[in-house]
Coordinates of C-alpha atoms in Angstrom, one line a residue:
M1 CA 69.2 153.7 72.5
K2 CA 68.2 151.0 70.1
Q3 CA 67.9 148.2 72.6
K4 CA 68.4 147.3 76.3
L5 CA 71.9 146.8 77.4
R6 CA 72.8 143.4 79.0
A7 CA 74.4 143.3 82.5
G8 CA 75.9 140.7 84.8
M9 CA 76.2 141.1 88.5
I10 CA 79.0 140.0 91.0
G11 CA 77.8 139.8 94.6
G12 CA 74.4 140.9 95.8
G13 CA 72.9 137.5 96.5
K14 CA 70.6 136.4 99.3
G15 CA 71.0 138.5 102.4
A16 CA 72.9 141.3 100.7
F17 CA 71.6 144.8 101.1
I18 CA 73.1 146.9 98.3
G19 CA 72.6 144.3 95.5
A20 CA 68.8 144.6 95.8
V21 CA 69.2 148.4 95.6
H22 CA 71.2 148.1 92.4
R23 CA 68.6 145.9 90.9
I24 CA 65.8 148.2 91.7
A25 CA 67.8 151.1 90.2
L26 CA 68.8 149.4 87.0
N27 CA 65.2 148.3 86.4
M28 CA 63.7 151.7 86.9
D29 CA 64.0 153.0 83.4
G30 CA 63.7 149.8 81.5
L31 CA 67.1 150.3 79.8
I32 CA 69.0 147.3 81.3
E33 CA 68.4 143.6 81.4
L34 CA 70.2 141.5 84.0
V35 CA 71.2 138.4 82.1
C36 CA 73.7 136.6 84.3
G37 CA 75.4 136.7 87.7
A38 CA 77.9 135.3 90.1
L39 CA 75.9 136.4 93.1
S40 CA 77.8 134.8 96.0
Q41 CA 81.1 133.1 96.9
D42 CA 79.0 130.2 98.3
P43 CA 78.1 128.1 95.2
E44 CA 74.8 127.0 96.7
K45 CA 73.8 130.5 97.6
A46 CA 74.9 131.7 94.2
K47 CA 72.6 129.2 92.5
A48 CA 69.7 129.9 94.8
S49 CA 70.1 133.7 94.4
G50 CA 70.2 133.4 90.6
R51 CA 67.0 131.3 90.5
D52 CA 65.3 133.8 92.7
L53 CA 66.0 136.4 90.0
F54 CA 64.8 134.1 87.3
L55 CA 68.2 134.0 85.5
P56 CA 68.8 131.3 83.0
E57 CA 70.2 128.2 84.7
D58 CA 73.3 128.1 82.4
R59 CA 74.1 131.8 83.2
I60 CA 74.0 131.5 87.0
Y61 CA 77.8 131.2 87.8
E62 CA 79.5 129.9 90.9
S63 CA 82.4 132.4 90.5
Y64 CA 83.2 135.6 88.6
Q65 CA 86.1 133.9 86.9
E66 CA 83.7 131.3 85.5
M67 CA 81.3 134.1 84.4
F68 CA 83.9 136.1 82.5
K69 CA 85.2 133.0 80.8
K70 CA 81.8 131.7 79.7
E71 CA 80.3 135.1 78.9
S72 CA 83.3 136.0 76.7
A73 CA 82.7 132.8 74.7
L74 CA 79.1 133.7 73.9
P75 CA 78.1 135.5 70.6
E76 CA 78.5 139.2 70.8
D77 CA 74.8 139.8 70.6
E78 CA 74.1 137.5 73.6
R79 CA 76.9 138.1 76.1
M80 CA 76.7 140.7 78.9
Q81 CA 78.0 144.1 77.9
F82 CA 78.9 145.4 81.3
V83 CA 79.3 144.0 84.8
I84 CA 78.0 145.4 88.1
I85 CA 80.3 144.7 91.2
V86 CA 78.5 145.0 94.5
T87 CA 80.9 143.1 96.8
P88 CA 82.7 144.5 99.9
N89 CA 85.7 146.8 99.3
F90 CA 88.3 144.0 99.4
A91 CA 86.6 142.2 96.5
H92 CA 86.4 145.1 94.1
F93 CA 89.7 145.2 92.4
E94 CA 90.2 141.7 91.0
P95 CA 86.8 141.3 89.3
A96 CA 86.9 144.9 88.0
M97 CA 90.4 144.3 86.5
M98 CA 89.3 141.0 85.0
A99 CA 86.2 142.5 83.5
L100 CA 88.3 145.2 81.8
E101 CA 90.8 142.6 80.6
H102 CA 87.9 140.6 79.0
G103 CA 86.4 143.7 77.3
F104 CA 83.5 144.4 79.6
H105 CA 82.5 147.8 80.9
V106 CA 82.1 148.2 84.7
M107 CA 79.8 149.7 87.2
I108 CA 81.2 149.4 90.8
D109 CA 80.3 150.4 94.3
K110 CA 82.5 153.0 96.2
P111 CA 85.1 153.2 97.5
M112 CA 86.4 151.8 94.2
T113 CA 89.2 149.6 95.6
L114 CA 90.9 148.6 98.9
T115 CA 94.1 150.7 98.2
I116 CA 95.1 153.7 96.2
E117 CA 97.6 151.5 94.3
E118 CA 94.7 149.3 93.1
A119 CA 92.7 152.4 92.1
K120 CA 95.6 153.7 89.9
L121 CA 96.0 150.3 88.2
L122 CA 92.3 150.3 87.3
K123 CA 92.5 153.9 86.0
D124 CA 95.5 152.8 83.8
K125 CA 93.5 149.9 82.5
V126 CA 90.5 152.1 81.7
D127 CA 92.7 154.6 80.0
K128 CA 94.3 151.9 77.8
T129 CA 91.1 150.0 76.9
G130 CA 88.8 153.0 76.5
L131 CA 86.1 151.1 78.4
L132 CA 83.7 152.8 80.8
L133 CA 83.8 152.5 84.6
G134 CA 81.0 154.0 86.6
L135 CA 81.1 154.5 90.3
T136 CA 78.0 154.7 92.6
H137 CA 78.4 157.9 94.4
T138 CA 74.7 157.9 94.8
Y139 CA 74.1 161.5 96.1
S140 CA 75.5 163.0 92.9
G141 CA 72.4 161.6 91.1
Y142 CA 69.8 163.7 92.9
P143 CA 68.0 166.4 90.8
M144 CA 68.6 169.2 93.3
V145 CA 72.3 168.3 93.6
K146 CA 72.5 168.6 89.8
E147 CA 70.7 172.0 90.1
A148 CA 73.2 173.2 92.8
R149 CA 76.2 172.1 90.6
K150 CA 74.8 174.0 87.6
M151 CA 74.1 177.1 89.8
V152 CA 77.7 177.1 91.0
A153 CA 79.1 176.4 87.5
D154 CA 77.1 179.3 86.1
G155 CA 78.7 181.6 88.6
K156 CA 75.4 182.6 90.3
L157 CA 77.0 182.4 93.8
G158 CA 80.2 184.2 92.7
P159 CA 83.6 182.8 93.6
I160 CA 83.2 180.0 96.1
R161 CA 84.7 180.8 99.5
K162 CA 83.5 178.2 102.0
I163 CA 82.2 174.6 102.0
Y164 CA 80.6 172.8 105.0
V165 CA 79.7 169.1 104.5
E166 CA 78.6 166.8 107.2
Y167 CA 77.5 163.2 107.3
P168 CA 76.3 161.9 110.7
Q169 CA 74.9 158.4 111.2
G170 CA 74.2 156.6 114.4
W171 CA 74.0 152.9 113.4
L172 CA 77.5 152.1 114.7
S173 CA 77.1 153.8 118.1
Q174 CA 77.3 150.3 119.7
L175 CA 79.8 147.5 118.9
S176 CA 77.3 146.0 116.3
E177 CA 80.0 144.0 114.6
S178 CA 80.3 141.7 117.6
E179 CA 76.5 141.2 117.6
G180 CA 76.1 139.4 114.2
N181 CA 75.5 142.5 112.1
K182 CA 76.9 141.5 108.8
Q183 CA 77.1 145.0 107.3
A184 CA 78.9 146.3 110.4
A185 CA 81.3 143.3 110.5
W186 CA 82.9 143.9 107.1
R187 CA 82.9 147.7 107.3
T188 CA 84.9 147.7 110.6
D189 CA 87.3 145.0 109.5
P190 CA 90.6 146.4 108.0
S191 CA 91.1 143.4 105.9
K192 CA 87.8 143.9 104.1
S193 CA 87.2 147.6 104.4
G194 CA 90.7 149.0 104.0
K195 CA 92.6 151.7 106.0
A196 CA 89.5 153.7 107.0
G197 CA 86.1 152.8 108.5
C198 CA 83.7 155.7 108.7
M199 CA 85.8 158.0 106.5
G200 CA 86.0 155.3 103.8
D201 CA 82.4 154.4 104.0
I202 CA 80.6 157.8 104.2
G203 CA 83.4 160.4 104.4
T204 CA 84.2 159.6 100.7
H205 CA 80.6 160.4 99.9
A206 CA 80.9 163.8 101.6
A207 CA 84.2 164.6 99.9
H208 CA 82.9 163.7 96.5
L209 CA 79.7 165.7 97.0
A210 CA 81.8 168.8 98.0
E211 CA 84.0 168.5 94.9
Y212 CA 81.1 167.6 92.6
I213 CA 78.8 170.6 93.5
S214 CA 81.6 173.1 93.8
G215 CA 83.6 172.0 90.8
L216 CA 86.7 172.4 93.0
K217 CA 89.4 170.0 94.0
I218 CA 90.8 169.4 97.5
T219 CA 94.5 170.3 97.7
K220 CA 95.3 170.2 101.4
L221 CA 93.6 168.8 104.6
C222 CA 94.0 168.5 108.3
A223 CA 92.3 165.4 109.7
D224 CA 91.4 164.0 113.1
L225 CA 90.0 160.5 113.1
N226 CA 88.6 158.7 116.2
I227 CA 87.7 155.3 117.4
V228 CA 85.0 156.0 119.8
V229 CA 83.4 152.6 120.5
P230 CA 85.8 150.4 122.6
G231 CA 86.9 147.3 120.7
R232 CA 86.5 148.8 117.3
L233 CA 89.4 148.4 114.8
L234 CA 88.7 151.3 112.4
D235 CA 87.6 155.0 112.8
D236 CA 83.9 155.5 113.5
D237 CA 84.1 159.3 113.7
G238 CA 86.2 162.2 112.4
A239 CA 86.6 165.8 111.2
V240 CA 88.7 167.2 108.4
L241 CA 89.7 170.8 107.6
L242 CA 89.9 171.3 103.8
K243 CA 91.6 173.6 101.4
F244 CA 90.5 173.8 97.7
D245 CA 92.3 174.7 94.6
N246 CA 90.8 178.2 94.3
G247 CA 91.8 179.1 97.9
A248 CA 88.4 178.3 99.5
S249 CA 88.4 176.5 102.8
G250 CA 86.0 173.8 104.1
V251 CA 85.0 171.6 106.9
L252 CA 84.0 167.9 106.5
I253 CA 82.5 165.9 109.4
A254 CA 81.6 162.2 109.2
S255 CA 80.4 160.1 112.1
Q256 CA 78.7 156.8 112.5
I257 CA 78.4 157.0 116.3
A258 CA 76.0 160.0 116.3
A259 CA 73.3 158.1 118.2
G260 CA 69.8 158.7 116.9
E261 CA 70.9 160.0 113.5
E262 CA 69.8 158.1 110.4
N263 CA 71.5 159.4 107.3
D264 CA 71.7 163.2 107.6
L265 CA 74.2 164.1 104.8
N266 CA 74.0 167.8 104.2
I267 CA 76.1 170.4 102.5
R268 CA 76.4 174.2 102.5
I269 CA 78.4 176.1 99.9
Y270 CA 79.0 179.9 100.2
G271 CA 80.2 182.2 97.5
E272 CA 80.7 186.0 97.3
K273 CA 77.1 186.6 96.3
G274 CA 75.2 183.9 98.2
G275 CA 75.1 180.4 99.5
L276 CA 73.1 177.2 99.0
K277 CA 72.1 174.3 101.3
W278 CA 71.0 170.8 100.4
S279 CA 70.1 167.9 102.7
Q280 CA 69.8 164.2 101.7
Q281 CA 66.9 163.7 104.2
E282 CA 64.9 166.5 102.4
P283 CA 66.3 165.9 98.9
N284 CA 63.7 167.7 96.9
T285 CA 64.5 171.0 98.4
L286 CA 67.5 173.3 97.6
I287 CA 67.7 176.5 99.7
V288 CA 69.6 179.5 98.2
R289 CA 70.4 182.6 100.3
W290 CA 71.5 185.9 98.8
A291 CA 73.6 188.7 100.2
D292 CA 71.3 191.3 98.8
A293 CA 67.9 189.6 98.2
P294 CA 65.4 187.3 100.0
A295 CA 66.2 183.6 100.2
Q296 CA 64.8 181.2 97.6
I297 CA 63.5 177.7 97.8
F298 CA 63.9 175.5 94.7
R299 CA 61.9 172.3 94.5
T300 CA 62.3 169.2 92.3
G301 CA 59.8 168.7 89.5
N302 CA 59.3 172.3 88.6
G303 CA 59.7 173.9 85.2
Y304 CA 62.0 176.7 86.4
L305 CA 64.8 174.3 87.1
S306 CA 67.8 173.8 84.8
E307 CA 67.8 171.3 81.9
V308 CA 70.1 168.9 83.8
A309 CA 67.9 168.9 86.9
Q310 CA 64.9 168.1 84.8
L311 CA 66.7 165.4 82.8
N312 CA 67.3 163.6 86.2
T313 CA 63.7 164.0 87.4
R314 CA 60.9 161.5 86.9
T315 CA 57.9 162.8 88.7
P316 CA 55.9 166.1 88.9
G317 CA 56.5 168.6 91.6
G318 CA 55.4 167.5 95.1
H319 CA 56.0 163.8 94.4
P320 CA 59.1 162.8 96.4
E321 CA 62.1 161.5 94.6
G322 CA 64.8 160.0 96.7
Y323 CA 67.7 157.5 97.1
L324 CA 66.4 154.8 94.6
E325 CA 65.7 157.4 91.9
A326 CA 69.1 159.0 92.4
F327 CA 70.7 155.6 92.1
A328 CA 68.7 155.0 89.0
N329 CA 70.0 158.2 87.5
L330 CA 73.5 157.0 87.7
Y331 CA 72.5 153.8 85.9
K332 CA 70.5 155.7 83.2
N333 CA 73.3 158.2 82.5
F334 CA 75.9 155.4 82.5
V335 CA 74.0 153.1 80.1
M336 CA 72.9 155.9 77.8
T337 CA 76.6 157.0 77.5
L338 CA 77.6 153.4 76.9
A339 CA 74.9 153.0 74.3
A340 CA 76.1 156.1 72.4
K341 CA 79.6 154.7 72.6
L342 CA 78.5 151.3 71.2
E343 CA 76.4 152.9 68.5
G344 CA 79.0 155.5 67.5
T345 CA 76.7 158.5 68.2
P346 CA 77.5 161.7 70.2
V347 CA 77.2 161.5 74.0
D348 CA 74.8 164.0 75.6
P349 CA 77.1 166.1 77.8
L350 CA 74.3 166.3 80.4
L351 CA 74.6 162.5 81.1
D352 CA 77.3 162.7 83.8
F353 CA 78.1 160.0 86.3
P354 CA 81.1 159.4 88.6
T355 CA 84.0 157.7 86.8
V356 CA 87.3 156.0 87.5
E357 CA 88.8 159.5 88.1
D358 CA 86.4 160.0 91.0
G359 CA 87.3 156.5 92.2
V360 CA 91.0 157.4 92.4
R361 CA 90.2 160.7 94.1
G362 CA 88.1 158.8 96.7
M363 CA 90.9 156.4 97.5
A364 CA 93.3 159.4 97.7
F365 CA 90.9 161.0 100.2
I366 CA 91.1 157.9 102.4
E367 CA 94.9 157.7 102.0
N368 CA 95.5 161.4 102.9
V369 CA 92.9 161.6 105.7
V370 CA 94.5 158.6 107.5
A371 CA 98.0 159.9 106.9
S372 CA 97.1 163.3 108.2
S373 CA 95.4 162.0 111.3
K374 CA 98.5 160.0 112.2
S375 CA 100.8 163.0 111.5
E376 CA 101.8 165.8 113.8
K377 CA 101.7 168.2 110.8
K378 CA 98.9 170.7 110.8
W379 CA 98.4 170.6 107.0
W380 CA 98.9 167.6 104.8
D381 CA 99.4 168.1 101.1
Y382 CA 96.7 166.2 99.2
V383 CA 98.5 163.6 97.0
V384 CA 96.5 161.8 94.3

């Protein structure tokens, strides 16, 4: 990279959770400068939020429409080069489409859109424009997840036979949306979250992680979604049987009513020769078990790891790397890919990040899980 890339942000103003996480992540490697923002739908909050971030007064916008119009009019060496969208699900599609129409690359929170139809329209636009769209499936950014993916891709486990992935949380074990919890309110509102609650919010992470590490694609599923807490409008718990394109089977469990759980995303993948296990709450450790040898423990920050795991590691062994660093890896890989694209240089194939294709598959997961749960059929063909 010859210089920092310039970014704008939509959403993420005062009181927002994920906007601050994005800003920490994008600042971690010193590759990005936040130059403008439309940080809230409330004009006063938008202005106050921009001042808190020391943005230039004339580049604190009251709407994303104003931001795209005015940024597009700036000289090419001053305007933002990509936009970061950190709004609730229902406010993803329109600003993302407008960004692409104005020639700006996009980094966006998952799930990518409110509906599968919107996701396909975004993919069509990305395909036509050649612009980049990155998606923040954070867990794919962990070094030991990269190591697990490389191990599977290299055939060390043999043909994959079974995948278990579970994501229990407990923060919605009560009707928090009726108690002033802003994060709970929009996530459990069908008009803002979409067709699914728990499965849209964290089930998509689990499905993406299963496909990402295994290199396989879901082809069929059998889903059972539940609304456990009385008065809730969207699923807060569910389980899904999976079939993958190589014939392997899997089980996906996601729940936000597992009282006492924090964020215990974990995955186990078994092949003919052995299996691996990774847990988000102990992210620096990858456990590998063999059919004919003692189990092994792989740890972040050690020289025996693959090149891709080391590329996504910042600290020596024994120094914990977690959620923020994984988030930052997505940004680093995205902007280094974008910089290569802008400079006309080759892109390092190790710089992977979730793309618009992952966004479409995430929306397809939601669509198919909801349809399967409502159906009397045992197996539901996975339609993308």
